[in-house]
Tab-separated table of C-alpha atoms in Angstrom:
chain	number	residue	atom	x	y	z
A	442	MET	CA	72.166	10.096	42.748
A	443	ALA	CA	74.957	9.146	40.407
A	444	LYS	CA	72.446	7.292	38.295
A	445	LEU	CA	70.307	10.414	38.061
A	446	VAL	CA	73.131	12.571	37.062
A	447	GLN	CA	73.914	10.413	34.180
A	448	LEU	CA	70.559	10.810	32.642
A	449	PRO	CA	70.285	11.849	28.870
A	450	PRO	CA	70.543	15.565	28.068
A	451	LYS	CA	67.623	17.503	29.345
A	452	PHE	CA	65.704	20.224	27.548
A	453	LEU	CA	65.905	23.912	28.517
A	454	PRO	CA	62.919	25.284	30.553
A	455	LYS	CA	61.972	27.395	27.602
A	456	GLU	CA	61.899	24.393	25.353
A	457	TRP	CA	59.855	22.551	27.977
A	458	SER	CA	57.450	25.439	28.192
A	459	ILE	CA	57.116	25.606	24.329
A	460	ALA	CA	56.642	21.821	24.024
A	461	ASN	CA	53.985	22.076	26.734
A	462	GLN	CA	52.208	24.907	25.068
A	463	THR	CA	52.312	22.963	21.685
A	464	ARG	CA	50.775	19.983	23.286
A	465	PHE	CA	48.179	22.068	24.999
A	466	ALA	CA	47.326	23.704	21.678
A	467	ASN	CA	47.255	20.355	19.836
A	468	ALA	CA	45.047	18.818	22.486
A	469	GLU	CA	42.690	21.765	22.425
A	470	ALA	CA	42.477	21.669	18.614
A	471	GLN	CA	41.802	17.981	18.610
A	472	ARG	CA	39.315	18.287	21.428
A	473	SER	CA	37.377	20.937	19.407
A	474	ARG	CA	37.469	18.910	16.228
A	475	SER	CA	36.397	15.777	18.082
A	476	GLU	CA	33.554	17.538	19.728
A	477	ARG	CA	32.200	18.955	16.537
A	478	LEU	CA	32.560	15.621	14.907
A	479	VAL	CA	30.801	13.771	17.763
A	480	ALA	CA	27.934	16.272	17.648
A	481	GLU	CA	27.609	16.156	13.898
A	482	SER	CA	27.664	12.274	13.849
A	483	GLU	CA	25.022	12.058	16.571
A	484	ARG	CA	22.887	14.579	14.778
A	485	LEU	CA	23.252	12.764	11.407
A	486	VAL	CA	22.580	9.323	12.916
A	487	ASP	CA	19.466	10.318	14.747
A	488	GLU	CA	18.162	12.193	11.628
A	489	ILE	CA	18.656	9.218	9.317
A	490	GLU	CA	17.222	6.710	11.788
A	491	LYS	CA	13.989	8.829	12.372
A	492	THR	CA	13.577	9.524	8.655
A	493	THR	CA	13.913	5.882	7.597
A	494	GLN	CA	11.660	4.565	10.432
A	495	LYS	CA	8.954	7.195	9.519
A	496	THR	CA	9.147	6.142	5.880
A	497	GLN	CA	8.739	2.511	6.813
A	498	LYS	CA	5.669	3.337	8.861
A	499	ASP	CA	4.097	5.274	6.028
A	500	VAL	CA	4.797	2.638	3.566
A	501	ASN	CA	3.303	-0.109	5.785
A	502	LYS	CA	0.038	2.016	5.997
A	503	LYS	CA	-0.113	2.240	2.216
A	504	LEU	CA	0.450	-1.409	1.966
A	505	GLY	CA	-2.491	-2.141	4.265
A	506	ILE	CA	-4.797	0.139	2.212
A	507	ALA	CA	-3.788	-1.560	-1.106
A	508	ILE	CA	-4.365	-5.140	0.239
A	509	ASP	CA	-7.685	-4.094	1.876
A	510	LEU	CA	-9.057	-3.056	-1.526
A	511	LEU	CA	-8.483	-6.467	-3.224
A	512	GLU	CA	-11.259	-8.642	-1.936
A	513	LYS	CA	-14.267	-6.265	-1.490
A	514	ARG	CA	-16.253	-6.842	-4.673
A	515	VAL	CA	-18.866	-9.692	-5.061
A	516	GLY	CA	-20.401	-11.897	-7.765
A	517	ILE	CA	-19.273	-11.558	-11.384
A	518	ASP	CA	-17.672	-8.219	-10.468
A	519	LEU	CA	-15.029	-10.213	-8.358
A	520	VAL	CA	-12.950	-10.176	-11.486
A	521	HIS	CA	-9.235	-10.113	-12.079
A	522	ASP	CA	-9.511	-6.811	-13.924
A	523	GLU	CA	-7.006	-4.037	-14.531
A	524	VAL	CA	-7.589	-2.485	-11.125
A	525	GLU	CA	-6.777	-5.818	-9.294
A	526	ARG	CA	-3.677	-6.272	-11.453
A	527	GLU	CA	-2.430	-2.777	-10.700
A	528	LEU	CA	-3.305	-3.279	-7.029
A	529	ILE	CA	-1.252	-6.494	-6.929
A	530	LYS	CA	1.519	-4.632	-8.572
A	531	GLU	CA	1.201	-1.756	-6.037
A	532	VAL	CA	1.445	-4.274	-3.289
A	533	GLU	CA	4.558	-5.761	-4.847
A	534	VAL	CA	6.065	-2.224	-5.318
A	535	ILE	CA	5.324	-1.491	-1.637
A	536	GLN	CA	6.691	-4.779	-0.425
A	537	GLY	CA	9.785	-4.134	-2.492
A	538	VAL	CA	10.133	-0.590	-0.899
A	539	ILE	CA	9.739	-2.174	2.649
A	540	ALA	CA	12.462	-4.794	1.875
A	541	LEU	CA	14.725	-2.044	0.518
A	542	LEU	CA	14.065	0.211	3.577
A	543	GLN	CA	14.746	-2.691	5.873
A	544	ARG	CA	18.098	-3.300	4.242
A	545	THR	CA	18.813	0.363	4.416
A	546	LEU	CA	17.897	0.401	8.032
A	547	GLU	CA	20.350	-2.422	8.622
A	548	GLN	CA	23.044	-0.251	6.956
A	549	ILE	CA	22.074	2.648	9.223
A	550	THR	CA	22.267	0.398	12.316
A	551	GLU	CA	25.751	-0.747	11.307
A	552	GLN	CA	26.799	2.847	10.474
A	553	ILE	CA	25.482	3.999	13.931
A	554	ARG	CA	27.564	1.209	15.452
A	555	LEU	CA	30.788	2.367	13.602
A	556	SER	CA	29.932	6.053	14.457
A	557	ARG	CA	29.584	5.239	18.089
A	558	SER	CA	32.765	3.146	18.201
A	559	ALA	CA	34.568	6.213	16.643
A	560	LYS	CA	32.932	8.486	19.123
A	561	TYR	CA	33.899	6.241	22.017
A	562	SER	CA	37.521	6.317	20.721
A	563	LEU	CA	37.496	10.163	20.447
A	564	GLU	CA	35.785	10.533	23.885
A	565	LYS	CA	38.370	8.168	25.562
A	566	ASP	CA	41.294	9.990	23.847
A	567	LEU	CA	39.772	13.314	24.887
A	568	LYS	CA	39.349	12.018	28.432
A	569	ASP	CA	43.052	10.914	28.527
A	570	LYS	CA	44.219	14.229	27.129
A	571	PHE	CA	42.239	16.219	29.652
A	572	GLN	CA	43.874	14.074	32.413
A	573	ALA	CA	47.320	14.567	30.844
A	574	LEU	CA	46.622	18.266	30.458
A	575	LYS	CA	45.524	18.444	34.089
A	576	ILE	CA	48.788	16.683	35.152
A	577	ASP	CA	51.005	18.806	32.966
A	578	ASN	CA	49.293	21.926	34.295
A	579	HIS	CA	49.976	20.703	37.793
A	580	CYS	CA	53.567	19.985	36.841
A	581	SER	CA	54.047	23.554	35.436
A	582	THR	CA	53.453	24.868	38.954
A	583	PHE	CA	56.482	23.035	40.449
A	584	THR	CA	59.462	25.239	41.211
A	585	ASN	CA	62.724	24.518	43.221
A	586	ASN	CA	60.872	25.933	46.215
A	587	THR	CA	57.799	23.724	45.942
A	588	PRO	CA	57.455	21.782	49.186
A	589	ALA	CA	55.960	18.749	47.464
A	590	ILE	CA	59.066	18.058	45.215
A	591	GLY	CA	61.446	15.196	46.054
A	592	TYR	CA	63.548	12.377	44.743
A	593	ALA	CA	61.988	9.617	42.711
A	594	SER	CA	63.582	6.437	41.297
A	595	ASN	CA	63.036	4.671	37.999
A	596	VAL	CA	61.181	7.687	36.648
A	597	VAL	CA	63.265	7.848	33.350
A	598	THR	CA	62.076	4.682	31.746
A	599	VAL	CA	58.245	4.633	31.885
A	600	GLN	CA	56.585	1.400	30.734
A	601	SER	CA	54.168	1.683	27.740
A	602	SER	CA	55.288	5.272	26.968
A	603	VAL	CA	55.153	6.628	23.484
A	604	ASN	CA	57.107	9.349	21.753
A	605	PRO	CA	55.427	12.632	20.565
A	606	VAL	CA	55.088	11.258	17.073
A	607	GLU	CA	53.324	8.210	18.222
A	608	TRP	CA	51.258	10.286	20.487
A	609	GLU	CA	50.157	12.527	17.683
A	610	ASP	CA	49.652	9.646	15.323
A	611	PHE	CA	47.292	7.928	17.763
A	612	SER	CA	45.163	11.013	18.088
A	613	ASN	CA	45.212	11.721	14.306
A	614	THR	CA	44.273	7.967	13.716
A	615	ASN	CA	41.180	8.521	16.007
A	616	ILE	CA	40.252	11.688	14.179
A	617	VAL	CA	40.803	10.128	10.782
A	618	LYS	CA	38.573	7.134	11.819
A	619	ALA	CA	35.876	9.435	13.062
A	620	GLU	CA	36.090	11.663	10.056
A	621	LYS	CA	35.852	8.581	7.919
A	622	GLN	CA	32.738	7.550	9.706
A	623	ARG	CA	31.287	10.938	9.440
A	624	ASN	CA	32.010	10.931	5.725
A	625	SER	CA	30.446	7.472	5.561
A	626	SER	CA	27.350	8.823	7.406
A	627	VAL	CA	27.130	11.708	4.896
A	628	ALA	CA	27.370	9.368	1.935
A	629	LEU	CA	24.885	7.085	3.445
A	630	ARG	CA	22.524	10.089	4.064
A	631	THR	CA	22.918	10.964	0.343
A	632	LEU	CA	22.216	7.286	-0.617
A	633	ILE	CA	19.138	7.281	1.681
A	634	ASP	CA	17.891	10.562	0.174
A	635	SER	CA	18.211	9.000	-3.146
A	636	ILE	CA	16.518	5.803	-2.155
A	637	LEU	CA	13.657	7.739	-0.485
A	638	SER	CA	13.161	9.839	-3.439
A	639	GLU	CA	13.193	6.926	-5.841
A	640	THR	CA	10.986	4.775	-3.768
A	641	ALA	CA	8.444	7.643	-3.333
A	642	SER	CA	8.493	8.310	-7.004
A	643	ASP	CA	7.836	4.551	-7.653
A	644	MET	CA	5.100	4.377	-5.130
A	645	ARG	CA	3.556	7.652	-6.442
A	646	LYS	CA	3.626	6.481	-9.987
A	647	GLN	CA	2.037	3.104	-9.233
A	648	CYS	CA	-0.584	4.913	-7.011
A	649	ASP	CA	-1.499	7.181	-9.919
A	650	THR	CA	-1.724	4.079	-12.219
A	651	VAL	CA	-4.129	2.392	-9.681
A	652	ASN	CA	-6.218	5.472	-9.494
A	653	VAL	CA	-6.553	5.815	-13.254
A	654	ALA	CA	-7.414	2.122	-13.512
A	655	LEU	CA	-9.948	2.590	-10.724
A	656	LYS	CA	-11.575	5.557	-12.319
A	657	ASN	CA	-11.752	3.748	-15.675
A	658	ARG	CA	-13.324	0.733	-13.933
A	659	VAL	CA	-15.838	3.002	-12.216
A	660	ALA	CA	-16.756	4.514	-15.536
A	661	GLU	CA	-17.105	0.988	-17.097
A	662	THR	CA	-19.261	-0.255	-14.247
A	663	LYS	CA	-21.463	2.825	-14.541
A	664	ASP	CA	-21.929	2.279	-18.308
A	665	ALA	CA	-22.630	-1.434	-17.559
A	666	LYS	CA	-25.119	-0.524	-14.965
A	667	ASN	CA	-26.787	1.996	-17.270
A	668	LYS	CA	-27.146	-0.521	-19.979
A	669	LEU	CA	-28.506	-3.096	-17.494
A	670	GLU	CA	-31.070	-0.537	-16.331
A	671	VAL	CA	-32.010	0.159	-19.998
A	672	HIS	CA	-32.492	-3.620	-20.648
A	673	LEU	CA	-34.494	-3.857	-17.385
A	674	ALA	CA	-36.833	-1.159	-18.511
A	675	LYS	CA	-37.277	-2.890	-21.811
A	676	VAL	CA	-37.928	-6.149	-19.992
A	677	MET	CA	-40.398	-4.546	-17.582
A	678	ASP	CA	-42.237	-3.110	-20.583
A	679	GLU	CA	-42.273	-6.436	-22.330
A	680	ILE	CA	-43.651	-8.023	-19.107
A	681	THR	CA	-46.410	-5.515	-18.946
A	682	SER	CA	-47.077	-6.127	-22.612
A	683	GLN	CA	-46.915	-9.947	-22.170
A	684	GLU	CA	-49.218	-9.763	-19.089
A	685	LYS	CA	-51.735	-7.739	-21.273
A	686	ASN	CA	-51.389	-10.310	-24.092
A	687	ILE	CA	-52.030	-13.137	-21.701
A	688	GLU	CA	-55.165	-11.306	-20.420
A	689	ASN	CA	-56.279	-10.954	-24.114
A	690	LEU	CA	-55.656	-14.524	-24.851
A	691	LYS	CA	-57.601	-15.637	-21.810
A	692	LYS	CA	-60.403	-13.393	-22.706
A	693	ALA	CA	-60.329	-14.710	-26.325
A	694	ILE	CA	-60.587	-18.206	-25.068
A	695	ALA	CA	-63.439	-17.298	-22.788
A	696	ASP	CA	-65.120	-15.494	-25.504
A	697	LYS	CA	-65.195	-18.727	-27.554
A	698	GLU	CA	-66.938	-20.583	-24.897
A	699	GLY	CA	-70.365	-19.067	-25.869
A	700	PRO	CA	-70.113	-19.831	-29.641
A	701	ILE	CA	-68.861	-23.420	-29.025
A	702	LYS	CA	-71.543	-24.057	-26.524
A	703	VAL	CA	-74.243	-22.681	-28.942
A	704	ALA	CA	-72.898	-24.833	-31.836
A	705	GLN	CA	-72.659	-27.960	-29.615
A	706	THR	CA	-76.091	-27.423	-28.160
A	707	ARG	CA	-77.528	-27.057	-31.751
A	708	LEU	CA	-75.815	-30.215	-32.713
A	709	GLU	CA	-77.169	-32.080	-29.652
A	710	THR	CA	-80.669	-30.537	-30.024
A	711	ARG	CA	-80.805	-31.597	-33.730
A	712	THR	CA	-80.237	-35.185	-32.790
A	713	LEU	CA	-83.830	-35.130	-31.432
A	714	ARG	CA	-85.240	-34.915	-34.863
A	715	PRO	CA	-87.515	-37.880	-35.533
A	716	ASN	CA	-87.077	-40.632	-37.983
A	717	VAL	CA	-85.977	-39.658	-41.523
A	718	GLU	CA	-85.616	-36.042	-40.468
A	719	LEU	CA	-82.449	-36.976	-38.639
A	720	CYS	CA	-80.636	-36.154	-41.825
A	721	ARG	CA	-76.953	-35.109	-42.320
A	722	ASP	CA	-77.877	-31.934	-44.175
A	723	PRO	CA	-75.708	-28.986	-44.953
A	724	VAL	CA	-76.710	-27.389	-41.737
A	725	GLN	CA	-75.498	-30.446	-39.779
A	726	TYR	CA	-72.170	-30.447	-41.715
A	727	ARG	CA	-71.850	-26.619	-41.055
A	728	LEU	CA	-72.550	-27.024	-37.389
A	729	ILE	CA	-69.919	-29.815	-37.090
A	730	SER	CA	-67.462	-27.681	-39.143
A	731	GLU	CA	-68.210	-24.765	-36.801
A	732	VAL	CA	-67.545	-26.845	-33.595
A	733	GLN	CA	-64.261	-28.092	-35.091
A	734	GLU	CA	-63.227	-24.731	-36.252
A	735	ILE	CA	-63.891	-23.086	-32.798
A	736	SER	CA	-62.257	-26.020	-31.035
A	737	THR	CA	-59.191	-25.689	-33.184
A	738	ASN	CA	-58.998	-22.024	-32.706
A	739	VAL	CA	-59.402	-22.439	-28.901
A	740	GLU	CA	-56.580	-25.011	-28.830
A	741	ARG	CA	-54.392	-22.589	-30.856
A	742	LEU	CA	-55.243	-19.873	-28.421
A	743	ARG	CA	-54.431	-22.087	-25.465
A	744	GLU	CA	-51.081	-23.055	-27.080
A	745	THR	CA	-50.335	-19.413	-27.506
A	746	LEU	CA	-51.405	-18.780	-23.997
A	747	ASN	CA	-48.987	-21.443	-22.736
A	748	GLN	CA	-46.212	-19.905	-24.816
A	749	ALA	CA	-46.982	-16.512	-23.575
A	750	GLU	CA	-47.042	-17.622	-19.952
A	751	ALA	CA	-43.695	-19.471	-20.415
A	752	GLU	CA	-42.366	-16.281	-22.144
A	753	LEU	CA	-43.609	-14.309	-19.039
A	754	LYS	CA	-41.807	-16.660	-16.606
A	755	GLY	CA	-38.605	-16.159	-18.781
A	756	LEU	CA	-39.098	-12.460	-18.718
A	757	ILE	CA	-39.502	-12.457	-14.985
A	758	ARG	CA	-36.458	-14.550	-14.479
A	759	ASN	CA	-34.584	-12.059	-16.714
A	760	GLN	CA	-36.006	-9.342	-14.704
A	761	LEU	CA	-34.721	-10.830	-11.421
A	762	SER	CA	-31.399	-11.679	-13.007
A	763	LEU	CA	-31.021	-7.958	-14.251
A	764	GLU	CA	-32.055	-6.557	-10.939
A	765	GLU	CA	-29.540	-8.778	-9.128
A	766	GLU	CA	-26.716	-7.729	-11.549
A	767	ILE	CA	-27.649	-4.079	-11.209
A	768	GLN	CA	-27.375	-4.596	-7.246
A	769	VAL	CA	-24.004	-6.201	-7.924
A	770	LYS	CA	-22.941	-3.073	-9.979
A	771	GLU	CA	-24.314	-0.785	-7.286
A	772	ASN	CA	-22.280	-2.691	-4.717
A	773	THR	CA	-19.208	-2.451	-6.834
A	774	LEU	CA	-19.703	1.191	-7.438
A	775	TYR	CA	-20.076	1.747	-3.764
A	776	ILE	CA	-16.862	-0.153	-3.096
A	777	ASP	CA	-14.841	1.287	-6.014
A	778	GLU	CA	-16.162	4.867	-6.080
A	779	VAL	CA	-17.284	5.474	-2.441
A	780	ILE	CA	-14.872	3.355	-0.342
A	781	CYS	CA	-11.843	2.806	-2.378
A	782	MET	CA	-11.487	6.258	-3.881
A	783	GLN	CA	-11.993	7.918	-0.592
A	784	MET	CA	-9.356	5.505	0.902
A	785	ARG	CA	-7.022	6.315	-1.845
A	786	GLU	CA	-7.616	10.035	-1.569
A	787	ALA	CA	-6.105	9.680	1.944
A	788	ILE	CA	-2.852	8.356	0.448
A	789	SER	CA	-0.232	11.050	0.320
A	790	ILE	CA	3.066	9.950	-0.986
A	791	ASN	CA	5.670	12.835	-0.427
A	792	ASN	CA	9.422	12.842	-0.630
A	793	PHE	CA	10.480	12.008	2.793
């Protein structure tokens, strides 16, 4: 009892009451600030994570479309043209965006960890304060007539206790830590908004560039196809003309069979002349000349016929080549104009 009487000077009941009310008010203010901060942090973290993951998903879809367009054409049209160069560049842009978003997502994950750590500290501090508040409220009900009061030893010196300044500093440290993480989340959100805006702008710009290159390539392919069709029409006309020419040559050769047969028959018949009448007279020389002349002309016609038939074969090969090339162009137009353009029309790059 003597030891208890020698305790340090005690506060007045009014001071005790004021101190309790001050602590209650501080605890309530800190609790309100902490609750608002926790709610705001959770909302901000969830919003950032959802936005970034949605952006990554959309970017991956666009990457798949770009890669799918690269290897569709065939033949000579499987060319490393402006469209392919821009598509490759688009793939590189999208892959760069994915890498950037992945790094950003890692930053978000780390910020979530820090925010949750701050939230845990706040919630633990709040829990302790509610417990302390409950105890102090219970203590405030004690009076000299309270049955539950009694003597207690070793209550003056409490292990691990702190003074009011340390108590307030501890709570303020948690609040400052949470406020710092909230500000970091806000700053990260601003950075993410900027990143999303810039990446969307880069992808939209490259997408427009690819679309322009694709439209230009379609126009070039159509022009090439039209020219091929014009050449094919000319070749077909030439084939018809050459076939008629071959028919005329064959007819001309056939027409010479009668005259040469007549001339040769005359020569053969004149060999039957008797004795001195078998004379090489002017008629004989003229018949010989006629046979030679007709034979020479027939040979020339046959040579021309061979040339015409060879030319016809070349024209037919050219026809087949042109038709094949036109089919290649039609395939390219189907891929570029029908498939690719429709696929790219489905691409919508908005600010996330």
